[in-house]
Each structure stands twice: as structure tokens, then as C-alpha cells.
Short mmCIF file of C-alpha atoms and ligand atoms in Angstrom, two decimals:
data_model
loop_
_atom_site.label_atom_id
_atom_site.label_comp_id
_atom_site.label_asym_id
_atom_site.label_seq_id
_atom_site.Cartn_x
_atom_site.Cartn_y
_atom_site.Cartn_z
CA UNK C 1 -126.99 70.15 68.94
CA UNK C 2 -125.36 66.96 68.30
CA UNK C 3 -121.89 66.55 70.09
CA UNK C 4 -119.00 65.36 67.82
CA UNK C 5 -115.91 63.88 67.78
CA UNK C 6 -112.71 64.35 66.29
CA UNK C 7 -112.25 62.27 63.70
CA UNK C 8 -108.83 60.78 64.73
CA UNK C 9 -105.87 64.02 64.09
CA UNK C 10 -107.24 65.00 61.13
CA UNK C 11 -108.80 68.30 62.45
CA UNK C 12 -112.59 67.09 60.96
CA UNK C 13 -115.39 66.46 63.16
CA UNK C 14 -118.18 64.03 63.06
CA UNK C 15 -121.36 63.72 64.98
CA UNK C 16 -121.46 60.63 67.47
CA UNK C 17 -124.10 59.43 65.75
CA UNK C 18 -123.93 58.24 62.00
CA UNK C 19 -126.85 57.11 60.09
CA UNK C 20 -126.13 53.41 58.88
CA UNK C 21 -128.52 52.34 55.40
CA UNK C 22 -127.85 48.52 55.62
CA UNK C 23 -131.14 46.67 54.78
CA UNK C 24 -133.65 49.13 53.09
CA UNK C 25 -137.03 48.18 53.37
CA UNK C 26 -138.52 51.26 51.76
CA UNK C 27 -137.18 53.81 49.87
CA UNK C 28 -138.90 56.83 50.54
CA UNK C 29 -138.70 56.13 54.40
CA UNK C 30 -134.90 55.98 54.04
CA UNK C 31 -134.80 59.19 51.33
CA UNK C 32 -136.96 61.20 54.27
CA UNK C 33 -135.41 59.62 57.30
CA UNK C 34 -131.89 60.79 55.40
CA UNK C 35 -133.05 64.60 54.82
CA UNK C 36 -133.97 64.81 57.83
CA UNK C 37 -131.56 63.03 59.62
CA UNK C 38 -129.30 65.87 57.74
CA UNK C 39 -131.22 68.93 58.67
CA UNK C 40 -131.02 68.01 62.57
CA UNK C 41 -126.92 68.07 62.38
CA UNK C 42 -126.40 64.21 61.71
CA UNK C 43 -125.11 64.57 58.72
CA UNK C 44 -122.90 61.55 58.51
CA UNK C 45 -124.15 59.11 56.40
CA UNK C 46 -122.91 55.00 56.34
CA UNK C 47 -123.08 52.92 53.14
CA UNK C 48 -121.64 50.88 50.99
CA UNK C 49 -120.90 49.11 47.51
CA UNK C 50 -122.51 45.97 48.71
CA UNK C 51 -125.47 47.01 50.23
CA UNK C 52 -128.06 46.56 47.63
CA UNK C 53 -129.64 49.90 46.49
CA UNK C 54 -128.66 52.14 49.05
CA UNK C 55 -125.67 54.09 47.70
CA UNK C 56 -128.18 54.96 45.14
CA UNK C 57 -130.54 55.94 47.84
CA UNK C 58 -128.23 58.29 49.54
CA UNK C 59 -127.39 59.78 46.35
CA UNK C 60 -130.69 60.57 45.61
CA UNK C 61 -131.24 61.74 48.98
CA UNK C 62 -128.18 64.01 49.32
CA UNK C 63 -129.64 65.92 45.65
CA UNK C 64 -130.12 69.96 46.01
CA UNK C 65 -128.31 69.26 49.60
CA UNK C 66 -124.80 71.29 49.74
CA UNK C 67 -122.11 68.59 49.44
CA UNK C 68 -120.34 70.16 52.34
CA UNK C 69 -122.52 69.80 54.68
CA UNK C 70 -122.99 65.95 54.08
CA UNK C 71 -120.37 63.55 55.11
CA UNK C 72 -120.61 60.04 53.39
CA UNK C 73 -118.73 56.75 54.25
CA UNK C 74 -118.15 53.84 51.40
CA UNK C 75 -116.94 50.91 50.96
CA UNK C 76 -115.02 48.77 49.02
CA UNK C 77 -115.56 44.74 49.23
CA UNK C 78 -112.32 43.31 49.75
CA UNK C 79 -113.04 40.70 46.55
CA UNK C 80 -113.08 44.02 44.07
CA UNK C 81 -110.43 45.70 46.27
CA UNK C 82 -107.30 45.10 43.56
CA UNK C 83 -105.45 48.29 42.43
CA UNK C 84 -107.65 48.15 39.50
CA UNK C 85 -110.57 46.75 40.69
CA UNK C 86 -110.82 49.63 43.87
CA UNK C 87 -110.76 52.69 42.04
CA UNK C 88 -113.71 51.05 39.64
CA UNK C 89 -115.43 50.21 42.62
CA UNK C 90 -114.73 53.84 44.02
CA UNK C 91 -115.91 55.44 40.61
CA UNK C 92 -119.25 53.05 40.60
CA UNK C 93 -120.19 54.28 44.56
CA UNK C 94 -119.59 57.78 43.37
CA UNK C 95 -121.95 57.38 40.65
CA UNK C 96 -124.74 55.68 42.51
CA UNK C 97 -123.88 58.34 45.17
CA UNK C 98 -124.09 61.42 42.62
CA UNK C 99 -121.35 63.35 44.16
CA UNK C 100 -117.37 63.67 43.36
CA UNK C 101 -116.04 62.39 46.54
CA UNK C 102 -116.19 60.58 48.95
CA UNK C 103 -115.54 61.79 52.60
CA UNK C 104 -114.36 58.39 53.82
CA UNK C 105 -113.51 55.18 52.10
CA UNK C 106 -112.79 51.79 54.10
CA UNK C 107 -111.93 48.31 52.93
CA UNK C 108 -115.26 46.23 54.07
CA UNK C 109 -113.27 43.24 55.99
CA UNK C 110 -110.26 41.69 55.95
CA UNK C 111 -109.37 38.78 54.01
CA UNK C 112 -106.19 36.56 53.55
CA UNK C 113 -106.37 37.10 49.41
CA UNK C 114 -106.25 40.54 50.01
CA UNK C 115 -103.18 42.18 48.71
CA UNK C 116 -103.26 45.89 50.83
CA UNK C 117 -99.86 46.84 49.01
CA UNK C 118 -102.59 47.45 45.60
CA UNK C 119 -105.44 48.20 47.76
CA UNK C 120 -104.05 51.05 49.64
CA UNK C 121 -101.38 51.80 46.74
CA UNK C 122 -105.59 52.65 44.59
CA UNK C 123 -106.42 54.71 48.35
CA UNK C 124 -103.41 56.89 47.75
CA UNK C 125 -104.35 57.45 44.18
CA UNK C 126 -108.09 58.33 45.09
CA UNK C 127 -106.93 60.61 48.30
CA UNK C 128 -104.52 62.82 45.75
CA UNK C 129 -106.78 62.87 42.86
CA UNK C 130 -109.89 63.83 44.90
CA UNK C 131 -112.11 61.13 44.88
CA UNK C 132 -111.85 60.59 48.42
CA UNK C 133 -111.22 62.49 51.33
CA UNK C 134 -109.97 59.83 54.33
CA UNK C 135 -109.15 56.37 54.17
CA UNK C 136 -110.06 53.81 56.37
CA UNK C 137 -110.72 49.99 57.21
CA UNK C 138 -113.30 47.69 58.57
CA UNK C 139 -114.00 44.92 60.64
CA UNK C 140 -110.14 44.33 61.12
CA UNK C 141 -107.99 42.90 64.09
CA UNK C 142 -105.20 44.39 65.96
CA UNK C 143 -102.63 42.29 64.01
CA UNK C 144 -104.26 43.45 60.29
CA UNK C 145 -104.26 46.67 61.72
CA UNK C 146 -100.61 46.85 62.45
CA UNK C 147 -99.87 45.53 58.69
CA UNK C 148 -102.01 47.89 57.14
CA UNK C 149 -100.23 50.85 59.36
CA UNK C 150 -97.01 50.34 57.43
CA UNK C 151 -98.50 49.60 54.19
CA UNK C 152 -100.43 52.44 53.89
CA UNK C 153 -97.50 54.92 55.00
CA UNK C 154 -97.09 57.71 54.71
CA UNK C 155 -100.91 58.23 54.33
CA UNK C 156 -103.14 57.50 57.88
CA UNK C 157 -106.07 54.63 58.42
CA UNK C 158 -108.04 57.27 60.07
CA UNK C 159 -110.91 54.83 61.14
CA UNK C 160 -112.11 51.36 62.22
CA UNK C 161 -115.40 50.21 61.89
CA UNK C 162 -116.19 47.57 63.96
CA UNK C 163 -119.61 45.53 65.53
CA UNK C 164 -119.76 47.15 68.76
CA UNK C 165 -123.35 46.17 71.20
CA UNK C 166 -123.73 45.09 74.54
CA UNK C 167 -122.56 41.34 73.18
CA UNK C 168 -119.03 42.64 73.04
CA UNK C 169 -118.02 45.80 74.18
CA UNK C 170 -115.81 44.86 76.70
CA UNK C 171 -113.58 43.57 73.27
CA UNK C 172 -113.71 46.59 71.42
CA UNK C 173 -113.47 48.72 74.66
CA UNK C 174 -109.93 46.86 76.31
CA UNK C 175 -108.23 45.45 73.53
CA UNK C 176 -109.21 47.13 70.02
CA UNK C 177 -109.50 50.82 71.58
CA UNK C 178 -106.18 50.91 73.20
CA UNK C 179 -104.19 49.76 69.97
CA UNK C 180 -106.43 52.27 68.26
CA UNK C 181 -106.08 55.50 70.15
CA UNK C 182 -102.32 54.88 69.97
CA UNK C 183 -102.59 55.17 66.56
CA UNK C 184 -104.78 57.69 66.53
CA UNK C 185 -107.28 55.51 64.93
CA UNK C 186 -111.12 56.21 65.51
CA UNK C 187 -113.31 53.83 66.01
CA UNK C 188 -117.16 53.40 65.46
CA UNK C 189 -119.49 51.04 66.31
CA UNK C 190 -121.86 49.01 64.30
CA UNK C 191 -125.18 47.12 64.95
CA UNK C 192 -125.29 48.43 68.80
CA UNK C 193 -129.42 47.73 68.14
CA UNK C 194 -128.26 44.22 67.81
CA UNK C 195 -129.74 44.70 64.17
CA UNK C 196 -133.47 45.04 65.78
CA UNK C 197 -132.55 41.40 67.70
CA UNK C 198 -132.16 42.51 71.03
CA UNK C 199 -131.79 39.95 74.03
CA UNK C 200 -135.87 40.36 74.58
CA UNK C 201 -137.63 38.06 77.13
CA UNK C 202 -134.48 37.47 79.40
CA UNK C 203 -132.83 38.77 82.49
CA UNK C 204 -130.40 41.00 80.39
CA UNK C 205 -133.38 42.62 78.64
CA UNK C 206 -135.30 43.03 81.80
CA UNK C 207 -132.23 44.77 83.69
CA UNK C 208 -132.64 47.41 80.62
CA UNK C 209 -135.77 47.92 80.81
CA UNK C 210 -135.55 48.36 84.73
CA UNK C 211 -132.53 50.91 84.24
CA UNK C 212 -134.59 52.38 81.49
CA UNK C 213 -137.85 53.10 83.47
CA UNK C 214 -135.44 55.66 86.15
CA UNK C 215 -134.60 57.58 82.67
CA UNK C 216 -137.89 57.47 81.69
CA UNK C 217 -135.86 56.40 78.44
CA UNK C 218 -136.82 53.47 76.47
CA UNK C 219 -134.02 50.07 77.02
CA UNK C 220 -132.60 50.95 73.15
CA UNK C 221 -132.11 54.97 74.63
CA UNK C 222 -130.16 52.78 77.59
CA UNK C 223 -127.73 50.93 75.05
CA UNK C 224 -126.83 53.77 72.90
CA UNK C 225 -126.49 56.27 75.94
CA UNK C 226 -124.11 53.27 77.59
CA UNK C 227 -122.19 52.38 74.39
CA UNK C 228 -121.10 56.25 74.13
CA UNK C 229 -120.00 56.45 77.49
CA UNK C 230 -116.58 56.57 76.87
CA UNK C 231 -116.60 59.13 74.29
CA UNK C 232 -113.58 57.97 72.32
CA UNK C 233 -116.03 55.89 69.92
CA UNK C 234 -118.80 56.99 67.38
CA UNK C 235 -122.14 54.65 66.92
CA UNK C 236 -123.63 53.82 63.57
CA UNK C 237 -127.15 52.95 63.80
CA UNK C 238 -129.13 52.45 60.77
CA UNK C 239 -133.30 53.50 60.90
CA UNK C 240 -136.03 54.36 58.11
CA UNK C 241 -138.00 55.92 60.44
CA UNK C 242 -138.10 59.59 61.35
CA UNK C 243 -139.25 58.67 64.62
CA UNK C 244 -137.07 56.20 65.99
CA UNK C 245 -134.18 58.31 64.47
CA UNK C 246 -135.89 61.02 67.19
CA UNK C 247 -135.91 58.67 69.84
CA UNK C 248 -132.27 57.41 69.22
CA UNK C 249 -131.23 60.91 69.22
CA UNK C 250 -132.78 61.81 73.04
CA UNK C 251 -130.38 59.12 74.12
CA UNK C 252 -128.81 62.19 74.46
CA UNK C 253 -130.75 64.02 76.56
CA UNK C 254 -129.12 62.21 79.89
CA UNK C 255 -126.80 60.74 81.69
CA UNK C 256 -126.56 57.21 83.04
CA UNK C 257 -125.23 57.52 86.31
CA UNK C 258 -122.23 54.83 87.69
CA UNK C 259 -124.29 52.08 89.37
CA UNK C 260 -126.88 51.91 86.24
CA UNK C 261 -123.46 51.42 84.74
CA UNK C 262 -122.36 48.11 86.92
CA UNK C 263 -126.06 46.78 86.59
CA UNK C 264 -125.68 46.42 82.56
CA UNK C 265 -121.80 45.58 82.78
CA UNK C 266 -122.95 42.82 85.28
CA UNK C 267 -126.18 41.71 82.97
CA UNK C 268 -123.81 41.55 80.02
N1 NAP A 301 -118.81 47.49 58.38
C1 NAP A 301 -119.62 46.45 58.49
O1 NAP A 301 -119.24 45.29 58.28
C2 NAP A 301 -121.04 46.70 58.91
C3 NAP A 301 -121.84 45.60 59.31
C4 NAP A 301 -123.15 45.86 59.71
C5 NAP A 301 -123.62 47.19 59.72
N2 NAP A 301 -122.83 48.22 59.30
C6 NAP A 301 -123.34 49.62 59.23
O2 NAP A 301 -123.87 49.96 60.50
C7 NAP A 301 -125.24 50.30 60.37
C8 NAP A 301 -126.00 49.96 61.63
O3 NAP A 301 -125.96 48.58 61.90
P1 NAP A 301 -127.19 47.58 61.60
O4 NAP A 301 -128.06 48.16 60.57
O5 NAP A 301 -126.56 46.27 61.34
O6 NAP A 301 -127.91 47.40 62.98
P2 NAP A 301 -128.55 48.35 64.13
O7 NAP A 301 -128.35 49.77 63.86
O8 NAP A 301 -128.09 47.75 65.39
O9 NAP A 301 -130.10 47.99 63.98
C9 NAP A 301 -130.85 48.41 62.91
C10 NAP A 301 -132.29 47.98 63.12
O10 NAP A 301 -132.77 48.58 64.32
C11 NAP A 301 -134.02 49.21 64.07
N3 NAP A 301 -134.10 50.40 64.93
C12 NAP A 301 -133.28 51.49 64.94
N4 NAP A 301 -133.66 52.35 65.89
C13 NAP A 301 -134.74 51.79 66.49
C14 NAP A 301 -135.60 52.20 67.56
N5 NAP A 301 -135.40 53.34 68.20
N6 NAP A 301 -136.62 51.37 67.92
C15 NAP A 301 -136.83 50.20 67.28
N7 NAP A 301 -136.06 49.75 66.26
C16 NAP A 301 -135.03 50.55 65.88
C17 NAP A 301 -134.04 49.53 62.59
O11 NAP A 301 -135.36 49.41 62.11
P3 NAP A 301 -136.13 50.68 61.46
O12 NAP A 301 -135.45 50.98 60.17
O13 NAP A 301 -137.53 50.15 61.31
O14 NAP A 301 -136.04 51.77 62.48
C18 NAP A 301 -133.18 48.42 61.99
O15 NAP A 301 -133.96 47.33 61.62
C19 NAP A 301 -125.67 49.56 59.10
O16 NAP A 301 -126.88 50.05 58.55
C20 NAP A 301 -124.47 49.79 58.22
O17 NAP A 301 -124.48 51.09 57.68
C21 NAP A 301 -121.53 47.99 58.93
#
């Protein structure tokens, strides 16, 4: 079983673990890697408008698969994210995604042309006519998080997806959670593989590996089972292969204890 978390107050529940589809290399790998990622419980799936062909990937991997048992993230682009503009990008993702909502829909990043007033005012109109479920931003700071709070009233930014790894956790953990979990605001973390670019070949790697070998875990097990420590924040990693999805998954399977703790806080 794959613990979950609450996904901020609104009585849903996630897996800790979400299955990220930035940068497909092959098709079928992802399609399979999806299913079975799906069967096993982790059934939350991250895409988005801009990432090439893989809304249309999970939409062909989510086919003859109850919808309810799937739950899909999008995303708009903040460039299309007009009034007008969002709910076309909305209707295109649901059509490369072959389903009739969404689950949860976040504006990509911030940026200063973006007017949230039409944004969110399209986010309202999606959330009461169905299309999606929750609502939702990315990549943004405490202070566009506080504007997009009252602009979005009364509905609720239920999530925050933000790059969360060993490079900056100590960020996301002391400053962005605090504001978050005030406002009952989830967040999950992004790229905590580094995007397959780990530190290799220096002293940070080598204290992961070290920590790793009295798991008998592998250093990636190390960083996922340290960057859920907390268990306030969800992890997106993305994978096309069934068995590094397996291997991600028996990060699970223990617990690192406090002083393997200090040694990576120290490394990093
Ligand atoms: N909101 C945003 O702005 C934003 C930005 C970036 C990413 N994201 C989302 O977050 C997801 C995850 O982030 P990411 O893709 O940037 O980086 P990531 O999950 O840190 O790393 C992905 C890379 O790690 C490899 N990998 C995964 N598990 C592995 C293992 N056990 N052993 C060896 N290699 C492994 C994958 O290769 P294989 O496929 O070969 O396993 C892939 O190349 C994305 O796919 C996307 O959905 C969101």
C-alpha cells in the first residue's frame, strides 16, 4: 500500500508519490510504466499542456481504466492563461487526455503579464461546469501566493508545485511550507532526481551512497525516503521504466534514522 496524503482540506487523498511524464523518450515505456504505475495504487498522474506529447500519452494510457480511480494534474502555460485563452487550453488537455475532467488544474509559473483576475475568474468557470475538479498553481512565491489567495476567493489554491531536491529543500521546507500549511495549501515536489543529474563523483554523492549502503537502498531510495520525511509534502518523480518506478517505490520500505538525517543535511 502506498501511504497518502490529504490533499490540503478538501477531504481527497493522494498517494505521496505522483508519476511526473516530462521528457518522453518512448512511448510505450511511458503507456506501460503508466498502467502499471496505476494498478500498484499510484494513481496520480503529472502532465501538462506544454510537455510535448504526453497529455496524449496519458490519455491513451488511462483508456478502458475507470476514470475514478485515476487522478490527473494539468496545466495551463501562463502565456495561454487569459479568460479565453485558459478554458481553450483546458478543453485541448482534455482532449489529448480523453477524459471530461480534470482532477487538478494549476497555472504553470508565474509571470508579471499574467492577469490572475481572468485566469482564475476561467478556474471558477471550469470548477462549476465540471471540467475540473481542484485548482491550483505552480512554481510561485510566497508574495504571488498571497495575491492569488484573494483573487481566487471564494474558491481555494489547493496546491503548489514547486522544484523540491536536495539543492533546496531547506527553501521549500522553512519558508514556502509554513506560508503554505497556513493556508492549507499542499505542496509537492518536483525534479527531487535532480532530473537524472545527480551531484555524482563528489563528496555529497559519496555521503549518499555511504548512508545508502546501511539501507541496503540505492543513494536515489536515500533522497526520496529523506525528501518525504516530513510528511506534509508529496514528490513527483517522472520514470518510463517499470523498474525504476519499483525501486522508487521501496523507498518506502524504511526508515532513515536521525543521524543519517544530519549526515545529508550537513552534505547539502
Ligand atoms: N511544474 C513544473 O514547472 C515542473 C518542472 C519540472 C518537472 N515537473 C513535473 O515533475 C516531474 C518530475 O520531475 P523531472 O522529470 O524534472 O525530474 P526527476 O523526477 O527528478 O528525474 C527524472 C529522471 O530521473 C530518471 N529516474 C527516475 N527514477 C530513477 C531511478 N530509480 N534510477 C535512475 N534514474 C531514474 C528518469 O529516467 P527514466 O525515465 O529512464 O527512469 C528521468 O530521466 C516531471 O516529469 C513533471 O511531471 C514540473
Amino acid at each position: 500500500m502506498i501511504p497518502k496524503i490529504n490533499l490540503s482540506d478538501t477531504g481527497k487523498e493522494i498517494p505521496v508519490f505522483s508519476l511526473g511524464t516530462w521528457d518522453i523518450r518512448n512511448r510505450k515505456s511511458m503507456i506501460d510504466t503508466i498502467r502499471y504505475s496505476i494498478e500498484i495504487g499510484l494513481n496520480h498522474i503529472d502532465t501538462a499542456e506544454i510537455y510535448g506529447i504526453a497529455e496524449d500519452v496519458v490519455g491513451e494510457a488511462i483508456q478502458g481504466i475507470e476514470r475514478d480511480r485515476v487522478f490527473i494534474t494539468s496545466k495551463v502555460a501562463p502565456y495561454n492563461a487569459s479568460f479565453k485563452g485558459t478554458i481553450s487550453a483546458c478543453e485541448k488537455s482534455l482532449k489529448r487526455l480523453k477524459t471530461e475532467y480534470i482532477d487538478l488544474y494549476l497555472i504553470h509559473w508565474y509571470e508579471p503579464f499574467l492577469n490572475l483576475e481572468e485566469t482564475f475568474s476561467a478556474f471558477s468557470k471550469l470548477i462549476e461546469t465540471g471540467k475540473i475538479r481542484y485548482a491550483g498553481v505552480s512554481n510561485f512565491k510566497i508574495s504571488e501566493l498571497e495575491r492569488a489567495i484573494q483573487v481566487f476567493k471564494p474558491f481555494k489554491i489547493v496546491n503548489n508545485q514547486v522544484e523540491y531536491n536536495l539543492d533546496n529543500f531547506r527553501h521549500v521546507e522553512k519558508e514556502l511550507a509554513p506560508f503554505c500549511e497556513k493556508n492549507k495549501i499542499i505542496i509537492s515536489g518536483y525534479s527531487p532526481l535532480w532530473q537524472k543529474k545527480p551531484p555524482r563523483g563528489t563528496n555529497k554523492w559519496e555521503v549518499l551512497e555511504e548512508v545508502a549502503k546501511k539501507y541496503e537502498a540505492t543513494p536515489f531510495q536515500i533522497v526520496l525516503n529523506f525528501l518525504l520525511r516530513t510528511g506534509k509534502i508529496f514528490l513527483i518523480f517522472k520514470t518510463e521504466k517499470i523498474e525504476h518506478l519499483k525501486e522508487n517505490l521501496d523507498s518506502l520500505k524504511f526508515k532513515i534514522e536521525k543521524e543519517d538525517i544530519e549526515k545529508i543535511k550537513k552534505a547539502f
